Amino acid sequence: MIISYRRRNVKKVGVIMGSDSDLPVVEKCINELKKYEIPTEVHVYSAHRTPVEAIEFAQNAEKNGFGVLISAAGKAAHLGGVIAANTVLPVIGIPIKASALEGVDALLSTVQMPPGIPVASVAIDGAKNAAILAVEMLAIGDPDLNRKLWDERKKAHDAVVEKDAKISAQFN
C-alpha cells in the first residue's frame, strides 16, 4: 500500500557539518529526512574556521523557516554549541568519529553544554537517529508526519518478528 503524505507548512531542517569529511556519516541523516519528505538545507560551517557564518546561519534560522537544526562535528565538536547559543530552535548534535579518541571527544563536547544552552545528542556517528529525532520534533504539530513515524515503527517491528520466525524455525 502506498500512502501519500502531504507536507503542508512543514518547517525545514538545517543540517550543518563542521567539515565536508563528515559527509559520509551525515548523508545517512539527509537520506532519512528525505524519506520523511522533510525540506532540508545542508551546509558546511566550522565553529573554528567560519564562526561568523555559523552564527549568522543560527541567528537567522527561525525567520528562514527552520524548525530543527542538526549539527555534525568531530574532535572538539563545538559546532552544536555555537549553533545552540545563537538560536532557540532545537539543536541535535551528531558526534563524529574523527580522531584517535574514536569520537568520544566529540561526544563529550556535544553533551557537556552549560545550563540554558541545550544540545540534544545522538550516538557517535548516529546520523539516522538525529534525523528521526528531528522528524519526531516536527511531528508534534503534524498528525500526518506522526502517522508516518508510526508506520516506520511498525515496519521495523514486523522485520524483527520475521527474523525471529526464521531463526526460531532454523534452530528450534
PDB file of C-alpha atoms in Angstrom:
ATOM      1  CA  MET A   1       0.000   0.000   0.000  1.00  0.00           C
ATOM      2  CA  ILE A   2       1.334   3.398  -0.960  1.00  0.00           C
ATOM      3  CA  ILE A   3       0.438   6.208   1.412  1.00  0.00           C
ATOM      4  CA  SER A   4       0.814   9.800   0.343  1.00  0.00           C
ATOM      5  CA  TYR A   5       1.973  12.285   2.978  1.00  0.00           C
ATOM      6  CA  ARG A   6       1.347  15.903   2.125  1.00  0.00           C
ATOM      7  CA  ARG A   7       3.914  18.306   3.519  1.00  0.00           C
ATOM      8  CA  ARG A   8       1.936  21.421   4.297  1.00  0.00           C
ATOM      9  CA  ASN A   9       3.801  24.212   6.017  1.00  0.00           C
ATOM     10  CA  VAL A  10       6.394  21.829   7.376  1.00  0.00           C
ATOM     11  CA  LYS A  11       9.427  23.544   8.839  1.00  0.00           C
ATOM     12  CA  LYS A  12      12.821  22.885   7.277  1.00  0.00           C
ATOM     13  CA  VAL A  13      15.623  21.017   8.971  1.00  0.00           C
ATOM     14  CA  GLY A  14      19.069  22.548   8.738  1.00  0.00           C
ATOM     15  CA  VAL A  15      21.929  20.055   8.619  1.00  0.00           C
ATOM     16  CA  ILE A  16      25.277  21.666   9.339  1.00  0.00           C
ATOM     17  CA  MET A  17      28.557  19.789   9.347  1.00  0.00           C
ATOM     18  CA  GLY A  18      31.886  21.102  10.528  1.00  0.00           C
ATOM     19  CA  SER A  19      33.772  19.657   7.564  1.00  0.00           C
ATOM     20  CA  ASP A  20      32.984  18.005   4.284  1.00  0.00           C
ATOM     21  CA  SER A  21      34.844  14.962   5.644  1.00  0.00           C
ATOM     22  CA  ASP A  22      31.734  14.434   7.818  1.00  0.00           C
ATOM     23  CA  LEU A  23      29.560  13.925   4.736  1.00  0.00           C
ATOM     24  CA  PRO A  24      29.728  10.094   4.593  1.00  0.00           C
ATOM     25  CA  VAL A  25      28.095   9.982   8.041  1.00  0.00           C
ATOM     26  CA  VAL A  26      25.817  12.983   7.502  1.00  0.00           C
ATOM     27  CA  GLU A  27      24.400  11.533   4.264  1.00  0.00           C
ATOM     28  CA  LYS A  28      22.551   8.946   6.377  1.00  0.00           C
ATOM     29  CA  CYS A  29      20.794  11.833   8.123  1.00  0.00           C
ATOM     30  CA  ILE A  30      19.976  13.607   4.869  1.00  0.00           C
ATOM     31  CA  ASN A  31      18.608  10.417   3.299  1.00  0.00           C
ATOM     32  CA  GLU A  32      16.409   9.713   6.324  1.00  0.00           C
ATOM     33  CA  LEU A  33      14.979  13.231   6.222  1.00  0.00           C
ATOM     34  CA  LYS A  34      14.222  12.757   2.502  1.00  0.00           C
ATOM     35  CA  LYS A  35      12.375   9.538   3.325  1.00  0.00           C
ATOM     36  CA  TYR A  36      10.020  11.582   5.513  1.00  0.00           C
ATOM     37  CA  GLU A  37       9.756  14.308   2.852  1.00  0.00           C
ATOM     38  CA  ILE A  38      11.249  16.939   5.159  1.00  0.00           C
ATOM     39  CA  PRO A  39      12.619  20.032   3.426  1.00  0.00           C
ATOM     40  CA  THR A  40      16.325  20.039   4.209  1.00  0.00           C
ATOM     41  CA  GLU A  41      19.124  22.535   3.751  1.00  0.00           C
ATOM     42  CA  VAL A  42      22.723  21.342   4.136  1.00  0.00           C
ATOM     43  CA  HIS A  43      25.800  23.478   4.884  1.00  0.00           C
ATOM     44  CA  VAL A  44      29.440  23.201   5.929  1.00  0.00           C
ATOM     45  CA  TYR A  45      30.230  25.711   8.671  1.00  0.00           C
ATOM     46  CA  SER A  46      33.107  25.353  11.080  1.00  0.00           C
ATOM     47  CA  ALA A  47      32.803  26.639  14.645  1.00  0.00           C
ATOM     48  CA  HIS A  48      36.506  27.491  14.458  1.00  0.00           C
ATOM     49  CA  ARG A  49      37.190  28.402  10.826  1.00  0.00           C
ATOM     50  CA  THR A  50      33.902  30.070   9.807  1.00  0.00           C
ATOM     51  CA  PRO A  51      32.331  31.134  13.114  1.00  0.00           C
ATOM     52  CA  VAL A  52      30.730  34.271  11.675  1.00  0.00           C
ATOM     53  CA  GLU A  53      28.873  32.251   9.024  1.00  0.00           C
ATOM     54  CA  ALA A  54      27.795  29.614  11.555  1.00  0.00           C
ATOM     55  CA  ILE A  55      26.487  32.251  13.949  1.00  0.00           C
ATOM     56  CA  GLU A  56      24.711  34.170  11.181  1.00  0.00           C
ATOM     57  CA  PHE A  57      23.007  30.974   9.978  1.00  0.00           C
ATOM     58  CA  ALA A  58      21.819  30.136  13.508  1.00  0.00           C
ATOM     59  CA  GLN A  59      20.613  33.662  14.235  1.00  0.00           C
ATOM     60  CA  ASN A  60      18.525  33.709  11.046  1.00  0.00           C
ATOM     61  CA  ALA A  61      17.335  30.086  11.089  1.00  0.00           C
ATOM     62  CA  GLU A  62      13.963  30.697  12.725  1.00  0.00           C
ATOM     63  CA  LYS A  63      12.961  33.511  10.378  1.00  0.00           C
ATOM     64  CA  ASN A  64      14.231  31.440   7.432  1.00  0.00           C
ATOM     65  CA  GLY A  65      11.693  28.684   8.139  1.00  0.00           C
ATOM     66  CA  PHE A  66      13.734  26.139  10.049  1.00  0.00           C
ATOM     67  CA  GLY A  67      12.177  24.094  12.842  1.00  0.00           C
ATOM     68  CA  VAL A  68      15.158  21.983  13.936  1.00  0.00           C
ATOM     69  CA  LEU A  69      18.902  22.218  13.374  1.00  0.00           C
ATOM     70  CA  ILE A  70      21.238  19.234  13.236  1.00  0.00           C
ATOM     71  CA  SER A  71      24.934  19.767  13.820  1.00  0.00           C
ATOM     72  CA  ALA A  72      27.597  17.179  12.971  1.00  0.00           C
ATOM     73  CA  ALA A  73      31.147  17.673  14.173  1.00  0.00           C
ATOM     74  CA  GLY A  74      34.162  15.679  15.260  1.00  0.00           C
ATOM     75  CA  LYS A  75      37.068  16.234  17.623  1.00  0.00           C
ATOM     76  CA  ALA A  76      36.364  19.365  19.724  1.00  0.00           C
ATOM     77  CA  ALA A  77      32.794  19.409  18.279  1.00  0.00           C
ATOM     78  CA  HIS A  78      31.971  22.969  19.275  1.00  0.00           C
ATOM     79  CA  LEU A  79      29.639  23.495  16.314  1.00  0.00           C
ATOM     80  CA  GLY A  80      26.466  22.350  18.097  1.00  0.00           C
ATOM     81  CA  GLY A  81      27.153  24.704  20.978  1.00  0.00           C
ATOM     82  CA  VAL A  82      27.846  27.655  18.696  1.00  0.00           C
ATOM     83  CA  ILE A  83      24.608  26.985  16.819  1.00  0.00           C
ATOM     84  CA  ALA A  84      22.589  26.491  20.035  1.00  0.00           C
ATOM     85  CA  ALA A  85      23.999  29.658  21.609  1.00  0.00           C
ATOM     86  CA  ASN A  86      22.566  31.680  18.738  1.00  0.00           C
ATOM     87  CA  THR A  87      19.028  30.287  18.375  1.00  0.00           C
ATOM     88  CA  VAL A  88      16.189  28.954  20.493  1.00  0.00           C
ATOM     89  CA  LEU A  89      15.385  26.260  17.932  1.00  0.00           C
ATOM     90  CA  PRO A  90      16.126  22.684  18.999  1.00  0.00           C
ATOM     91  CA  VAL A  91      19.666  21.633  18.088  1.00  0.00           C
ATOM     92  CA  ILE A  92      20.628  17.975  17.727  1.00  0.00           C
ATOM     93  CA  GLY A  93      24.309  17.089  17.759  1.00  0.00           C
ATOM     94  CA  ILE A  94      25.873  14.195  15.880  1.00  0.00           C
ATOM     95  CA  PRO A  95      29.293  13.466  17.380  1.00  0.00           C
ATOM     96  CA  ILE A  96      31.545  12.277  14.534  1.00  0.00           C
ATOM     97  CA  LYS A  97      34.282   9.686  14.943  1.00  0.00           C
ATOM     98  CA  ALA A  98      37.151  11.755  13.553  1.00  0.00           C
ATOM     99  CA  SER A  99      40.145  11.341  15.839  1.00  0.00           C
ATOM    100  CA  ALA A 100      42.331   8.921  17.733  1.00  0.00           C
ATOM    101  CA  LEU A 101      39.733   9.091  20.510  1.00  0.00           C
ATOM    102  CA  GLU A 102      37.153   7.344  18.260  1.00  0.00           C
ATOM    103  CA  GLY A 103      34.538  10.084  18.666  1.00  0.00           C
ATOM    104  CA  VAL A 104      34.439  10.097  22.467  1.00  0.00           C
ATOM    105  CA  ASP A 105      35.939  13.593  22.415  1.00  0.00           C
ATOM    106  CA  ALA A 106      33.156  14.784  20.084  1.00  0.00           C
ATOM    107  CA  LEU A 107      30.500  13.059  22.191  1.00  0.00           C
ATOM    108  CA  LEU A 108      31.685  14.759  25.368  1.00  0.00           C
ATOM    109  CA  SER A 109      31.955  18.144  23.636  1.00  0.00           C
ATOM    110  CA  THR A 110      28.405  17.752  22.343  1.00  0.00           C
ATOM    111  CA  VAL A 111      26.730  16.686  25.587  1.00  0.00           C
ATOM    112  CA  GLN A 112      28.619  18.899  28.052  1.00  0.00           C
ATOM    113  CA  MET A 113      26.721  22.115  27.422  1.00  0.00           C
ATOM    114  CA  PRO A 114      26.171  24.789  30.064  1.00  0.00           C
ATOM    115  CA  PRO A 115      22.721  25.236  31.616  1.00  0.00           C
ATOM    116  CA  GLY A 116      20.364  27.153  29.345  1.00  0.00           C
ATOM    117  CA  ILE A 117      22.069  26.182  26.064  1.00  0.00           C
ATOM    118  CA  PRO A 118      20.977  22.589  25.377  1.00  0.00           C
ATOM    119  CA  VAL A 119      22.189  20.429  22.525  1.00  0.00           C
ATOM    120  CA  ALA A 120      20.456  17.070  22.250  1.00  0.00           C
ATOM    121  CA  SER A 121      22.879  14.341  21.271  1.00  0.00           C
ATOM    122  CA  VAL A 122      22.687  11.032  19.498  1.00  0.00           C
ATOM    123  CA  ALA A 123      25.302   8.270  19.441  1.00  0.00           C
ATOM    124  CA  ILE A 124      28.696   8.684  17.821  1.00  0.00           C
ATOM    125  CA  ASP A 125      28.006   8.670  14.049  1.00  0.00           C
ATOM    126  CA  GLY A 126      24.268   8.334  14.891  1.00  0.00           C
ATOM    127  CA  ALA A 127      23.088  10.339  11.883  1.00  0.00           C
ATOM    128  CA  LYS A 128      19.953   8.310  11.174  1.00  0.00           C
ATOM    129  CA  ASN A 129      18.721   8.769  14.743  1.00  0.00           C
ATOM    130  CA  ALA A 130      19.414  12.512  14.544  1.00  0.00           C
ATOM    131  CA  ALA A 131      17.103  12.697  11.536  1.00  0.00           C
ATOM    132  CA  ILE A 132      14.410  10.615  13.232  1.00  0.00           C
ATOM    133  CA  LEU A 133      14.601  12.782  16.366  1.00  0.00           C
ATOM    134  CA  ALA A 134      14.204  15.895  14.217  1.00  0.00           C
ATOM    135  CA  VAL A 135      11.177  14.330  12.500  1.00  0.00           C
ATOM    136  CA  GLU A 136       9.684  13.451  15.900  1.00  0.00           C
ATOM    137  CA  MET A 137      10.086  17.081  16.989  1.00  0.00           C
ATOM    138  CA  LEU A 138       8.370  18.323  13.832  1.00  0.00           C
ATOM    139  CA  ALA A 139       5.639  15.671  14.179  1.00  0.00           C
ATOM    140  CA  ILE A 140       4.444  17.172  17.471  1.00  0.00           C
ATOM    141  CA  GLY A 141       2.237  19.522  15.475  1.00  0.00           C
ATOM    142  CA  ASP A 142       1.783  17.404  12.343  1.00  0.00           C
ATOM    143  CA  PRO A 143      -0.579  14.384  12.501  1.00  0.00           C
ATOM    144  CA  ASP A 144       0.438  13.165   9.024  1.00  0.00           C
ATOM    145  CA  LEU A 145       4.106  13.141   9.949  1.00  0.00           C
ATOM    146  CA  ASN A 146       3.254  11.458  13.262  1.00  0.00           C
ATOM    147  CA  ARG A 147       1.431   8.694  11.352  1.00  0.00           C
ATOM    148  CA  LYS A 148       4.398   8.198   9.045  1.00  0.00           C
ATOM    149  CA  LEU A 149       6.662   7.722  12.080  1.00  0.00           C
ATOM    150  CA  TRP A 150       4.283   5.089  13.464  1.00  0.00           C
ATOM    151  CA  ASP A 151       4.190   3.360  10.066  1.00  0.00           C
ATOM    152  CA  GLU A 152       8.000   3.151  10.072  1.00  0.00           C
ATOM    153  CA  ARG A 153       7.983   1.753  13.622  1.00  0.00           C
ATOM    154  CA  LYS A 154       5.508  -0.924  12.510  1.00  0.00           C
ATOM    155  CA  LYS A 155       7.755  -1.873   9.561  1.00  0.00           C
ATOM    156  CA  ALA A 156      10.731  -2.201  11.932  1.00  0.00           C
ATOM    157  CA  HIS A 157       8.649  -4.303  14.319  1.00  0.00           C
ATOM    158  CA  ASP A 158       7.453  -6.598  11.549  1.00  0.00           C
ATOM    159  CA  ALA A 159      11.006  -7.056  10.237  1.00  0.00           C
ATOM    160  CA  VAL A 160      12.207  -8.235  13.660  1.00  0.00           C
ATOM    161  CA  VAL A 161       9.232 -10.590  14.065  1.00  0.00           C
ATOM    162  CA  GLU A 162      10.019 -12.073  10.643  1.00  0.00           C
ATOM    163  CA  LYS A 163      13.698 -12.540  11.549  1.00  0.00           C
ATOM    164  CA  ASP A 164      12.682 -14.181  14.831  1.00  0.00           C
ATOM    165  CA  ALA A 165      10.427 -16.646  12.984  1.00  0.00           C
ATOM    166  CA  LYS A 166      13.267 -17.576  10.590  1.00  0.00           C
ATOM    167  CA  ILE A 167      15.837 -18.057  13.332  1.00  0.00           C
ATOM    168  CA  SER A 168      13.395 -19.951  15.561  1.00  0.00           C
ATOM    169  CA  ALA A 169      12.450 -22.283  12.708  1.00  0.00           C
ATOM    170  CA  GLN A 170      16.114 -22.916  11.950  1.00  0.00           C
ATOM    171  CA  PHE A 171      17.232 -23.719  15.500  1.00  0.00           C
ATOM    172  CA  ASN A 172      14.170 -24.820  17.484  1.00  0.00           C
TER     173      ASN A 172
END
